[in-house]
Coordinates of C-alpha atoms and ligand atoms in Angstrom, one line a residue:
M1 CA 14.1 -12.5 -31.9
K2 CA 12.5 -15.7 -30.7
F3 CA 9.0 -16.7 -31.9
S4 CA 6.5 -18.9 -30.1
T5 CA 2.8 -19.7 -30.2
K6 CA 0.5 -20.1 -27.1
P7 CA -3.3 -20.5 -26.7
V8 CA -3.4 -18.0 -23.8
V9 CA -1.0 -15.5 -22.5
I10 CA -1.7 -13.6 -19.2
I11 CA 0.4 -10.5 -18.5
G12 CA 0.8 -9.8 -14.8
S13 CA 0.9 -11.9 -11.6
G14 CA -1.1 -9.9 -9.1
I15 CA -4.2 -11.4 -7.6
A16 CA -6.1 -11.0 -11.0
G17 CA -3.5 -12.8 -13.2
L18 CA -2.8 -15.6 -10.7
Y19 CA -6.4 -16.3 -10.0
L20 CA -7.3 -16.3 -13.7
A21 CA -4.4 -18.7 -14.4
I22 CA -5.6 -21.1 -11.8
K23 CA -9.2 -21.0 -12.8
L24 CA -8.4 -21.4 -16.4
S25 CA -6.0 -24.3 -15.7
E26 CA -8.9 -26.2 -14.2
K27 CA -10.9 -25.8 -17.4
I28 CA -8.4 -26.3 -20.2
N29 CA -5.6 -28.7 -20.8
S30 CA -3.5 -26.4 -23.1
E31 CA -0.5 -24.5 -21.7
I32 CA -1.2 -21.1 -20.2
L33 CA 1.7 -18.6 -20.3
L34 CA 1.9 -16.3 -17.2
V35 CA 4.3 -13.4 -17.8
T36 CA 5.5 -11.0 -15.1
K37 CA 8.1 -8.2 -15.3
A38 CA 9.2 -8.7 -11.7
N39 CA 9.3 -11.7 -9.4
L40 CA 6.1 -13.7 -9.2
G41 CA 4.6 -12.1 -6.1
E42 CA 5.6 -8.5 -6.7
S43 CA 2.5 -6.5 -7.3
N44 CA 0.1 -4.0 -5.8
S45 CA -1.9 -7.0 -4.6
R46 CA 1.0 -8.1 -2.3
Y47 CA 0.7 -4.8 -0.3
A48 CA -3.0 -4.9 0.3
Q49 CA -3.7 -4.5 4.0
G50 CA -7.3 -3.8 4.9
G51 CA -8.8 -6.8 3.3
I52 CA -11.4 -8.1 0.8
V53 CA -15.1 -7.5 0.9
G54 CA -17.2 -10.6 1.4
V55 CA -21.0 -10.4 1.7
L56 CA -21.4 -13.5 3.8
P57 CA -24.9 -14.9 4.3
E58 CA -24.4 -15.4 8.0
N59 CA -23.3 -11.8 8.5
L60 CA -26.7 -10.1 9.1
P61 CA -27.8 -7.4 8.6
D62 CA -25.4 -7.3 5.6
S63 CA -26.8 -8.2 2.2
V64 CA -26.0 -7.8 -1.5
E65 CA -28.5 -4.9 -1.6
L66 CA -26.7 -3.1 1.2
H67 CA -23.2 -3.7 -0.3
V68 CA -24.4 -2.6 -3.8
A69 CA -26.0 0.6 -2.2
D70 CA -22.7 1.5 -0.4
T71 CA -20.7 0.9 -3.6
I72 CA -23.1 3.0 -5.7
K73 CA -23.1 5.8 -3.2
A74 CA -19.3 6.0 -3.1
G75 CA -19.1 5.7 -6.9
A76 CA -20.8 9.2 -7.2
G77 CA -23.2 8.4 -10.1
L78 CA -20.8 6.3 -12.3
T79 CA -21.1 2.8 -10.8
D80 CA -22.8 0.3 -13.0
A81 CA -25.5 -1.2 -10.8
G82 CA -25.6 -4.4 -12.8
I83 CA -21.9 -5.0 -12.4
A84 CA -22.1 -4.1 -8.7
E85 CA -24.9 -6.7 -8.2
F86 CA -23.0 -9.3 -10.1
I87 CA -19.8 -8.8 -8.2
S88 CA -21.5 -8.6 -4.8
E89 CA -23.6 -11.7 -5.5
N90 CA -20.5 -13.7 -6.4
S91 CA -18.5 -12.6 -3.4
T92 CA -19.2 -15.5 -1.1
E93 CA -18.2 -18.0 -3.7
A94 CA -15.0 -16.0 -4.4
I95 CA -14.1 -16.0 -0.7
Y96 CA -14.7 -19.8 -0.4
D97 CA -12.5 -20.3 -3.5
L98 CA -9.6 -18.3 -2.0
V99 CA -9.9 -20.4 1.1
K100 CA -9.9 -23.6 -1.1
Y101 CA -6.6 -22.3 -2.6
G102 CA -5.0 -21.9 0.8
V103 CA -5.8 -18.4 2.0
E104 CA -6.4 -18.3 5.8
F105 CA -8.7 -15.5 6.8
D106 CA -8.5 -14.3 10.4
K107 CA -11.0 -15.8 12.8
N108 CA -12.4 -14.7 16.2
P109 CA -12.1 -16.9 19.3
E110 CA -15.4 -18.6 18.4
N111 CA -13.7 -19.7 15.2
R112 CA -15.9 -17.5 13.0
I113 CA -14.4 -15.3 10.3
Q114 CA -13.5 -11.9 11.8
L115 CA -14.8 -8.9 9.9
T116 CA -13.7 -5.3 10.0
L117 CA -15.1 -1.9 8.9
E118 CA -13.6 0.6 6.5
A119 CA -14.8 4.0 5.4
A120 CA -18.3 4.3 3.8
H121 CA -19.2 0.7 4.4
S122 CA -22.4 0.6 6.4
V123 CA -21.6 -2.7 8.2
K124 CA -18.5 -4.7 9.0
R125 CA -17.9 -6.9 5.9
I126 CA -14.1 -6.9 5.3
L127 CA -12.2 -10.2 5.7
H128 CA -8.5 -9.9 6.5
S129 CA -5.5 -12.3 6.9
G130 CA -2.5 -12.1 9.1
G131 CA -4.0 -9.0 10.7
D132 CA -2.9 -6.5 8.1
A133 CA -1.1 -8.8 5.6
T134 CA -4.1 -9.8 3.5
G135 CA -2.5 -9.1 0.2
R136 CA 0.7 -10.9 1.0
N137 CA -1.1 -14.0 2.3
I138 CA -3.3 -14.1 -0.8
E139 CA -0.3 -13.7 -3.1
L140 CA 1.6 -16.4 -1.3
A141 CA -1.2 -18.9 -1.5
L142 CA -2.1 -18.3 -5.2
S143 CA 1.6 -18.2 -6.2
H144 CA 2.1 -21.6 -4.5
K145 CA -0.8 -23.0 -6.4
V146 CA 0.3 -21.6 -9.7
L147 CA 3.9 -22.9 -9.2
N148 CA 2.4 -26.4 -8.7
T149 CA 0.1 -26.4 -11.6
P150 CA 1.6 -28.3 -14.6
N151 CA -0.1 -26.5 -17.4
I152 CA 0.9 -23.0 -16.2
K153 CA 4.2 -21.8 -17.6
I154 CA 5.8 -18.9 -15.8
Y155 CA 8.1 -16.2 -17.2
Q156 CA 9.5 -13.9 -14.5
G157 CA 11.5 -10.7 -15.2
I158 CA 9.9 -10.5 -18.6
Q159 CA 8.1 -7.3 -19.7
A160 CA 5.3 -7.0 -22.2
V161 CA 6.2 -4.0 -24.5
D162 CA 3.6 -4.0 -27.3
L163 CA 0.5 -5.9 -28.5
L164 CA 0.5 -7.6 -31.9
M165 CA -2.5 -6.4 -33.9
D166 CA -3.5 -7.8 -37.3
S167 CA -5.1 -5.9 -40.2
D168 CA -8.6 -6.8 -38.9
R169 CA -7.9 -5.0 -35.6
R170 CA -7.7 -8.3 -33.8
C171 CA -5.1 -8.9 -31.1
R172 CA -2.7 -11.7 -32.0
G173 CA -0.3 -11.8 -29.1
V174 CA 2.4 -9.8 -27.5
I175 CA 6.0 -8.6 -27.8
L176 CA 8.1 -9.6 -24.7
Y177 CA 11.3 -8.1 -23.6
D178 CA 13.9 -9.8 -21.3
S179 CA 15.6 -7.0 -19.4
K180 CA 18.4 -9.3 -18.3
T181 CA 19.5 -10.4 -21.8
G182 CA 18.0 -7.6 -23.9
E183 CA 16.3 -10.3 -26.0
Y184 CA 12.8 -10.1 -27.5
E185 CA 10.3 -12.9 -27.8
I186 CA 7.2 -12.7 -30.0
V187 CA 4.3 -14.7 -28.6
Y188 CA 1.5 -15.3 -31.0
A189 CA -1.6 -16.1 -28.9
N190 CA -5.3 -16.7 -29.5
V191 CA -6.1 -14.9 -26.3
T192 CA -4.0 -12.2 -24.6
V193 CA -5.0 -10.9 -21.2
I194 CA -3.8 -7.7 -19.5
A195 CA -3.6 -8.1 -15.7
T196 CA -0.9 -5.5 -15.2
G197 CA -2.4 -3.5 -12.3
G198 CA -2.4 0.2 -11.7
A199 CA -0.3 3.3 -12.3
G200 CA 0.4 5.0 -8.9
Q201 CA 4.1 5.5 -9.9
I202 CA 3.0 8.3 -12.2
Y203 CA 2.7 10.4 -9.0
S204 CA 5.6 11.5 -6.8
N205 CA 3.7 10.3 -3.7
T206 CA 2.1 6.9 -3.9
T207 CA 1.3 3.8 -1.9
N208 CA 2.1 1.6 -5.0
P209 CA 5.3 -0.3 -5.5
A210 CA 7.7 0.3 -8.4
I211 CA 5.9 -2.1 -10.8
A212 CA 2.8 0.1 -11.0
T213 CA 3.7 2.1 -14.1
G214 CA 0.4 1.6 -16.1
D215 CA 2.1 -0.5 -18.8
G216 CA -1.0 -2.5 -19.6
I217 CA -3.3 0.5 -20.0
A218 CA -0.6 2.1 -22.3
L219 CA -0.3 -1.1 -24.4
A220 CA -4.0 -1.3 -24.9
Y221 CA -4.3 2.4 -25.8
R222 CA -1.5 2.0 -28.3
A223 CA -3.3 -1.0 -29.8
G224 CA -6.5 1.1 -30.2
A225 CA -8.7 -0.1 -27.2
V226 CA -11.2 2.1 -25.6
I227 CA -9.9 3.5 -22.3
Q228 CA -12.4 4.9 -19.8
D229 CA -12.7 7.3 -16.9
M230 CA -9.0 8.0 -16.5
E231 CA -9.5 11.2 -14.5
F232 CA -10.6 9.2 -11.5
I233 CA -7.5 8.6 -9.4
Q234 CA -8.0 7.6 -5.8
F235 CA -5.7 9.3 -3.3
H236 CA -5.5 7.4 -0.1
P237 CA -5.8 9.7 2.9
T238 CA -3.2 8.0 5.2
A239 CA 0.2 7.1 3.9
L240 CA 3.0 7.2 6.3
D241 CA 4.6 10.7 5.9
L242 CA 8.2 10.1 5.2
E243 CA 10.8 12.6 4.0
E244 CA 11.7 10.7 0.9
N245 CA 9.5 10.7 -2.2
G246 CA 8.5 7.4 -4.0
S247 CA 6.6 4.4 -2.6
R248 CA 5.1 5.2 0.8
F249 CA 3.9 2.7 3.4
L250 CA 0.2 2.6 3.7
I251 CA -1.6 3.0 7.1
S252 CA -4.7 1.0 6.4
E253 CA -8.2 2.6 6.5
S254 CA -9.1 -0.2 8.8
V255 CA -7.0 1.5 11.6
R256 CA -9.7 4.2 11.4
G257 CA -12.3 1.4 11.1
E258 CA -11.1 0.1 14.5
G259 CA -11.4 3.6 16.0
A260 CA -8.3 5.7 15.2
R261 CA -8.9 9.4 14.5
L262 CA -7.2 12.1 12.5
K263 CA -6.1 15.3 14.2
N264 CA -4.0 18.2 13.0
T265 CA -0.6 19.0 14.4
D266 CA -2.3 21.5 16.8
G267 CA -4.1 18.5 18.3
E268 CA -7.6 19.3 16.9
F269 CA -9.8 16.6 15.4
F270 CA -10.9 18.2 12.2
T271 CA -12.6 15.7 9.7
Q272 CA -16.1 16.5 11.0
N273 CA -15.5 20.1 9.9
Y274 CA -15.6 18.8 6.4
D275 CA -18.2 16.0 6.5
K276 CA -20.4 14.8 9.3
R277 CA -19.3 11.2 8.7
G278 CA -15.9 12.4 10.0
D279 CA -12.9 10.0 9.8
L280 CA -15.0 7.3 8.1
A281 CA -16.4 9.5 5.3
P282 CA -15.6 8.2 1.8
R283 CA -11.9 8.2 0.9
D284 CA -12.0 11.2 -1.5
I285 CA -13.7 13.4 1.2
V286 CA -11.2 12.5 3.9
T287 CA -8.3 13.0 1.5
R288 CA -9.5 16.5 0.6
A289 CA -10.1 17.3 4.2
I290 CA -6.5 16.5 5.0
F291 CA -5.3 18.3 1.9
F292 CA -7.2 21.5 2.8
E293 CA -6.2 21.3 6.5
M294 CA -2.5 20.9 5.5
K295 CA -2.7 23.7 3.0
E296 CA -4.6 26.2 5.2
K297 CA -2.4 25.7 8.2
G298 CA 0.9 25.0 6.4
Y299 CA 1.4 21.5 7.8
N300 CA 3.4 18.8 6.1
H301 CA 1.2 16.1 7.5
V302 CA -1.6 15.4 10.0
L303 CA -1.6 12.8 12.8
L304 CA -3.5 9.5 13.1
D305 CA -4.3 9.1 16.8
T306 CA -4.6 5.4 17.7
S307 CA -4.9 6.0 21.5
S308 CA -8.6 5.0 21.6
I309 CA -7.8 1.5 20.3
N310 CA -6.6 -0.8 23.1
K311 CA -3.1 -2.0 22.8
E312 CA -3.9 -5.7 22.5
T313 CA -6.2 -5.0 19.5
L314 CA -3.5 -2.9 17.9
I315 CA -0.9 -5.6 18.3
E316 CA -3.2 -8.3 17.0
R317 CA -4.7 -6.5 14.1
F318 CA -1.8 -4.4 12.8
P319 CA 1.5 -6.2 13.3
N320 CA 3.0 -5.0 10.0
I321 CA 2.0 -1.4 10.5
I322 CA 3.5 -1.5 14.0
K323 CA 6.7 -2.9 12.5
A324 CA 6.9 -0.5 9.6
C325 CA 6.4 2.5 11.8
K326 CA 9.0 1.1 14.3
D327 CA 11.5 0.9 11.4
H328 CA 11.0 4.7 11.1
E329 CA 11.3 5.2 14.8
I330 CA 7.6 5.7 15.4
D331 CA 6.1 3.7 18.3
I332 CA 2.4 3.7 17.5
L333 CA 1.5 2.2 20.8
E334 CA 2.7 5.4 22.4
S335 CA 2.4 8.1 19.8
P336 CA 0.3 9.2 16.8
I337 CA 1.3 8.4 13.3
P338 CA 2.3 11.2 10.9
V339 CA 0.3 10.7 7.7
S340 CA -0.6 12.5 4.4
P341 CA -2.4 11.5 1.2
A342 CA -0.8 9.5 -1.6
A343 CA -1.9 8.2 -5.0
H344 CA -3.4 4.8 -4.4
Y345 CA -5.7 3.4 -7.1
I346 CA -6.9 4.2 -10.6
M347 CA -10.7 3.8 -11.0
G348 CA -10.5 4.2 -14.8
G349 CA -8.7 1.9 -17.2
I350 CA -9.2 -0.4 -20.2
K351 CA -13.0 -0.6 -20.8
I352 CA -14.1 -4.1 -20.2
S353 CA -17.3 -6.2 -20.0
Q354 CA -18.3 -8.5 -17.2
E355 CA -16.2 -11.2 -18.7
G356 CA -13.2 -8.9 -19.1
K357 CA -13.5 -8.4 -22.9
T358 CA -12.0 -5.2 -24.2
T359 CA -13.2 -3.5 -27.3
I360 CA -10.5 -5.4 -29.3
P361 CA -11.2 -9.0 -30.3
G362 CA -8.6 -11.4 -28.8
L363 CA -7.7 -9.0 -26.0
Y364 CA -9.0 -9.2 -22.4
A365 CA -8.2 -7.2 -19.3
V366 CA -8.8 -7.7 -15.6
G367 CA -8.1 -6.1 -12.3
E368 CA -6.9 -2.6 -11.7
A369 CA -5.8 -2.2 -15.4
G370 CA -9.4 -2.8 -16.4
C371 CA -12.6 -0.7 -15.9
T372 CA -15.9 -2.4 -15.5
S373 CA -17.5 0.7 -13.9
F374 CA -17.8 -1.2 -10.6
H375 CA -16.0 1.6 -8.7
G376 CA -17.5 4.5 -10.6
A377 CA -15.8 7.8 -9.6
N378 CA -14.5 6.6 -6.3
R379 CA -13.8 3.1 -5.1
L380 CA -15.1 1.7 -1.8
A381 CA -12.3 0.2 0.3
S382 CA -11.6 -3.5 -0.2
N383 CA -13.8 -3.7 -3.3
S384 CA -10.7 -4.0 -5.6
L385 CA -9.5 -7.5 -4.6
L386 CA -13.0 -8.7 -4.8
E387 CA -13.5 -7.3 -8.3
C388 CA -10.2 -8.9 -9.5
V389 CA -11.3 -12.4 -8.3
V390 CA -14.9 -12.3 -9.5
I391 CA -14.1 -10.9 -13.0
A392 CA -11.2 -13.3 -13.4
G393 CA -13.5 -16.2 -12.6
E394 CA -16.0 -15.1 -15.2
M395 CA -13.3 -14.5 -17.7
A396 CA -11.9 -18.0 -17.2
K397 CA -15.3 -19.5 -18.1
N398 CA -15.5 -17.3 -21.2
I399 CA -12.0 -18.0 -22.5
A400 CA -12.4 -21.8 -22.0
E401 CA -15.3 -21.6 -24.5
Q402 CA -13.1 -20.0 -27.2
N403 CA -11.4 -22.0 -30.0
L404 CA -7.9 -22.1 -28.6
E405 CA -6.2 -23.8 -31.5
V406 CA -3.2 -21.7 -32.3
E407 CA -2.4 -20.7 -35.8
P408 CA 0.7 -18.5 -36.2
V409 CA -0.3 -15.3 -37.9
K410 CA 1.8 -13.7 -40.6
D411 CA 0.3 -10.3 -41.2
C412 CA 1.6 -7.1 -42.8
K413 CA 0.5 -5.0 -39.8
S414 CA 2.2 -7.1 -37.1
D415 CA 5.3 -7.6 -39.3
C416 CA 5.6 -3.8 -39.7
L417 CA 5.4 -3.4 -35.9
L418 CA 8.0 -6.1 -35.3
S419 CA 10.4 -4.4 -37.7
Q420 CA 10.3 -1.3 -35.4
Y421 CA 11.7 -3.5 -32.6
E422 CA 14.5 -4.8 -34.8
K423 CA 15.8 -1.4 -35.6
H424 CA 19.1 -0.3 -34.0
I425 CA 18.6 2.7 -31.7
L426 CA 20.8 5.8 -31.6
S427 CA 23.4 5.9 -28.8
Y428 CA 22.0 9.1 -27.3
K429 CA 21.0 8.2 -23.7
P430 CA 18.2 10.3 -22.2
D431 CA 18.5 11.1 -18.5
I432 CA 15.5 8.8 -17.7
E433 CA 15.6 9.3 -13.9
D434 CA 15.3 13.0 -14.4
Y435 CA 12.4 12.6 -16.9
I436 CA 10.6 10.3 -14.4
R437 CA 11.1 12.7 -11.5
K438 CA 9.8 15.7 -13.6
L439 CA 6.7 13.7 -14.7
R440 CA 5.9 12.5 -11.2
E441 CA 6.3 15.9 -9.6
T442 CA 4.2 17.6 -12.3
M443 CA 1.4 15.0 -12.0
W444 CA 1.4 15.4 -8.2
D445 CA 1.3 19.3 -8.3
K446 CA -0.8 19.8 -11.4
A447 CA -3.1 16.8 -11.8
G448 CA -3.3 15.6 -8.2
I449 CA -5.9 15.8 -5.5
V450 CA -7.1 19.3 -6.6
R451 CA -6.9 20.4 -10.2
N452 CA -8.1 23.1 -12.5
E453 CA -7.9 24.1 -16.2
Q454 CA -4.7 26.0 -15.8
S455 CA -2.8 23.4 -13.8
L456 CA -4.0 20.6 -16.1
N457 CA -2.8 22.6 -19.2
Q458 CA 0.6 23.1 -17.5
A459 CA 0.8 19.3 -16.9
L460 CA -0.1 18.6 -20.6
K461 CA 2.6 21.1 -21.7
M462 CA 5.2 19.3 -19.6
I463 CA 4.1 15.9 -20.9
N464 CA 4.4 17.1 -24.5
E465 CA 7.9 18.5 -23.8
L466 CA 9.0 15.2 -22.2
K467 CA 7.5 13.3 -25.2
L468 CA 9.5 15.4 -27.6
E469 CA 12.7 15.0 -25.6
F470 CA 12.3 11.3 -25.0
N471 CA 11.2 10.5 -28.5
Q472 CA 11.1 6.7 -28.1
E473 CA 7.9 5.5 -29.7
Y474 CA 8.9 1.8 -30.2
R475 CA 12.1 0.1 -29.2
C476 CA 13.7 1.3 -26.0
R477 CA 17.0 0.4 -24.3
N478 CA 15.9 -1.0 -20.9
I479 CA 13.0 -1.6 -18.6
N480 CA 13.1 2.0 -17.2
E481 CA 12.6 3.5 -20.6
Y482 CA 9.8 1.1 -21.4
E483 CA 8.1 2.0 -18.1
F484 CA 8.6 5.7 -18.7
R485 CA 7.0 5.3 -22.2
S486 CA 4.0 3.8 -20.5
M487 CA 3.9 6.4 -17.7
L488 CA 3.9 9.3 -20.3
T489 CA 1.0 7.7 -22.2
V490 CA -1.1 7.1 -19.0
A491 CA -0.3 10.5 -17.6
E492 CA -1.5 12.1 -20.9
L493 CA -4.7 10.0 -20.7
I494 CA -5.3 11.2 -17.1
V495 CA -4.7 14.8 -17.9
R496 CA -6.7 14.9 -21.1
S497 CA -9.7 13.2 -19.4
S498 CA -9.4 15.6 -16.5
I499 CA -9.5 18.6 -18.8
V500 CA -12.7 17.3 -20.5
R501 CA -14.5 16.7 -17.2
K502 CA -15.6 20.2 -16.3
E503 CA -17.2 19.3 -12.9
S504 CA -16.1 17.7 -9.6
R505 CA -17.2 14.2 -9.0
G506 CA -15.9 11.5 -6.7
A507 CA -12.1 11.5 -6.7
H508 CA -11.9 14.1 -9.5
Y509 CA -12.0 17.5 -7.9
R510 CA -11.6 20.7 -9.8
D511 CA -11.5 24.0 -7.9
D512 CA -12.6 25.9 -11.0
Y513 CA -15.7 23.6 -11.3
P514 CA -16.4 22.5 -7.6
E515 CA -20.0 21.4 -8.3
T516 CA -21.2 18.0 -9.5
S517 CA -23.2 18.3 -12.7
E518 CA -26.7 16.7 -12.7
H519 CA -25.8 14.7 -15.8
A520 CA -23.4 11.8 -15.0
Y521 CA -21.4 10.6 -17.9
H522 CA -18.3 8.4 -18.5
S523 CA -15.3 9.7 -20.5
Y524 CA -13.8 7.5 -23.2
I525 CA -10.6 7.8 -25.1
S526 CA -9.4 5.7 -28.0
K527 CA -6.7 6.4 -30.5
E528 CA -8.5 4.6 -33.3
I529 CA -12.2 5.3 -32.6
F530 CA -12.3 8.9 -31.5
G531 CA -8.8 10.3 -31.9
T532 CA -9.2 12.2 -28.7
V533 CA -11.1 12.3 -25.4
K534 CA -14.8 12.3 -25.9
E535 CA -17.6 12.7 -23.5
V536 CA -20.1 10.0 -24.2
C537 CA -23.2 9.0 -22.2
D538 CA -25.2 6.9 -24.5
F539 CA -22.5 5.2 -26.5
T540 CA -22.8 1.5 -26.6
F541 CA -19.7 -0.6 -27.2
S542 CA -19.9 -3.9 -29.0
Y543 CA -17.5 -6.5 -27.5
K544 CA -17.1 -8.3 -30.8
S545 CA -17.3 -12.1 -30.7
M546 CA -13.8 -13.7 -30.3
Ligands
FAD1 P1 -1.3 -6.0 -9.4 O1 -1.5 -6.7 -8.1 O2 -0.7 -4.7 -9.3 O3 -0.4 -6.9 -10.3 C1 0.1 -6.4 -11.6 C2 1.1 -7.4 -12.1 O4 1.5 -7.1 -13.4 C3 2.4 -7.5 -11.3 O5 2.8 -8.8 -11.3 C4 3.4 -6.7 -12.2 O6 4.7 -7.1 -12.1 C5 2.9 -7.1 -13.6 N1 3.2 -6.2 -14.7 C6 3.0 -4.9 -14.8 N2 3.4 -4.4 -16.0 C7 3.9 -5.5 -16.7 C8 4.4 -5.6 -18.0 N3 4.6 -4.6 -18.8 N4 4.9 -6.9 -18.3 C9 4.7 -7.9 -17.5 N5 4.2 -7.8 -16.3 C10 3.8 -6.6 -15.9 N6 -7.5 -3.3 -2.4 C11 -8.4 -4.0 -1.7 O7 -9.5 -4.5 -2.2 N7 -8.2 -4.2 -0.4 C12 -7.1 -3.7 0.3 O8 -6.9 -3.9 1.5 C13 -6.1 -3.0 -0.5 N8 -5.0 -2.5 0.1 C14 -4.1 -1.9 -0.7 C15 -2.9 -1.5 -0.2 C16 -1.9 -1.0 -1.0 C17 -0.6 -0.5 -0.4 C18 -2.1 -0.9 -2.4 C19 -1.0 -0.3 -3.3 C20 -3.3 -1.2 -2.9 C21 -4.3 -1.8 -2.1 N9 -5.5 -2.2 -2.7 C22 -6.4 -2.9 -1.9 C23 -5.7 -2.2 -4.1 C24 -5.4 -3.6 -4.7 O9 -4.3 -4.2 -4.0 C25 -5.1 -3.6 -6.2 O10 -6.0 -2.8 -6.8 C26 -5.1 -5.0 -6.7 O11 -4.3 -5.8 -5.9 C27 -4.7 -5.0 -8.2 O12 -4.5 -6.3 -8.6 P2 -4.0 -6.6 -10.0 O13 -3.9 -8.1 -10.1 O14 -5.0 -6.0 -11.0 O15 -2.6 -5.9 -10.2
SIN2 C1 -6.5 0.1 3.2 O1 -6.3 -0.9 3.8 O2 -6.7 1.2 3.6 C2 -6.6 0.0 1.7 C3 -7.8 -0.7 1.3 C4 -8.1 -0.5 -0.1 O3 -7.4 0.2 -0.8 O4 -9.1 -1.1 -0.5

């Protein structure tokens, strides 16, 4: 085992981790360690298509009030209005900052930023880049900046596998695993930041790439952090319907924003039968409309009809979608796109404050792994990238004010954890691919778009069986095993939280409790504080001083 000490370690190089590293590097001289388990750019962020919300002053009649109202409405009673206001008010600055770091947003012929519409936004306010390559262009610009910043050190292909906690319940750093050499490095740090993104891979159908296995949420839970609202999983209505399971290519909501419409395979437009806002109703509603339409009529998919958008617009706005469909022998200029829903985003996560503080001193979180209650029970399209940037900016200010002098910590609790990673493990090799397949299929079938008491209990039973068979609580043999360990933990958090919430709200739909209760509450789960999931509505968390 190697040992090192750092003032700040950031885990994850999506938009949240990259932007934080850059902002922090402008405020402190000490070295910042940025760790990522894949290549620098590989992340959910890279695949973002639709764009990023910007409430630009020149874009009347848009306003912070209007954006906050749309966000709160989509959030189904669980959006924190203060956080929504804060993020919305800071959106213009965030956009200008991205431009400063080299992101080129698309412009119209008058050289003004071009804005598009997505579901449940009452005005056009979404900026995009490269047509439908917003995420890729942001990742490229921020990665370039990070690579050229002297006080940011980058570890690629290195996975965070556990957090180091001391006897005072303070986070002291992280255990890193190099999947190529099998070596471990213990990094003692004053500040540890989780920016590890979402967990779409827990489901057999997902728009998320392979890295999205919920590692950071699992690490924080193992360390005793409070985790919030895990039952709220957003299923995107329109992923390209392919035969194979696994990551599925997204057909951006902005295609509907530009005028495309959903029809069933009998050629009938159907979304207005479910909600009068039709194809641009909030995401959870359109997803359920497709789910029920497919179920009732026995379809494998529905069709996205782009014929009302003129071909020049399609070519200009969606070059990557056109190409991806072409790779699957679908010419979207001539025929509709077969689509069906897929797991896309997790609204819940590690409970954090506006500055990204978790309930554990020394540990911060940001981006999709965190939960500020901005998205509530259902995220409004293109609000995620914005949240990542605004919260990371605020976090950088907060971390820069901390005492970052590093003192290596020898502590019985962290020593005890390290000894678990020094142990030799038995040679029995679990069939990890089979375990992952079982977990993903179970989550899709039993804890997916529509759930109930019985299906959720069946999911929990399967998770418990897999836990018993896998039986790897600490040291694992390879990256797949570590990811599966995280996936099991996060799946259990989702299922337990879903069982507790005996109502339907936002993206959480239970057909045994189809109504929304009058009383809106968050669900919290923490190993150390509650032992199990607990419904809490008036619980106030103290984010202890660092
Ligand atoms: P990510 O971008 O997922 O980055 C996570 C990083 O953590 C990665 O670098 C990963 O390798 C690393 N990591 C994970 N685990 C570990 C570990 N154990 N050790 C070390 N490193 C680790 N949102 C919008 O607002 N607008 C959009 O248009 C949009 N389109 C989307 C399209 C698709 C196909 C998808 C999947 C999502 C989309 N979203 C969109 C959602 C948005 O992209 C994500 O919520 C956001 O990018 C999350 O950023 P992040 O930095 O938190 O995480
Ligand atoms: C999309 O382009 O449809 C995805 C946007 C988002 O998830 O915010």
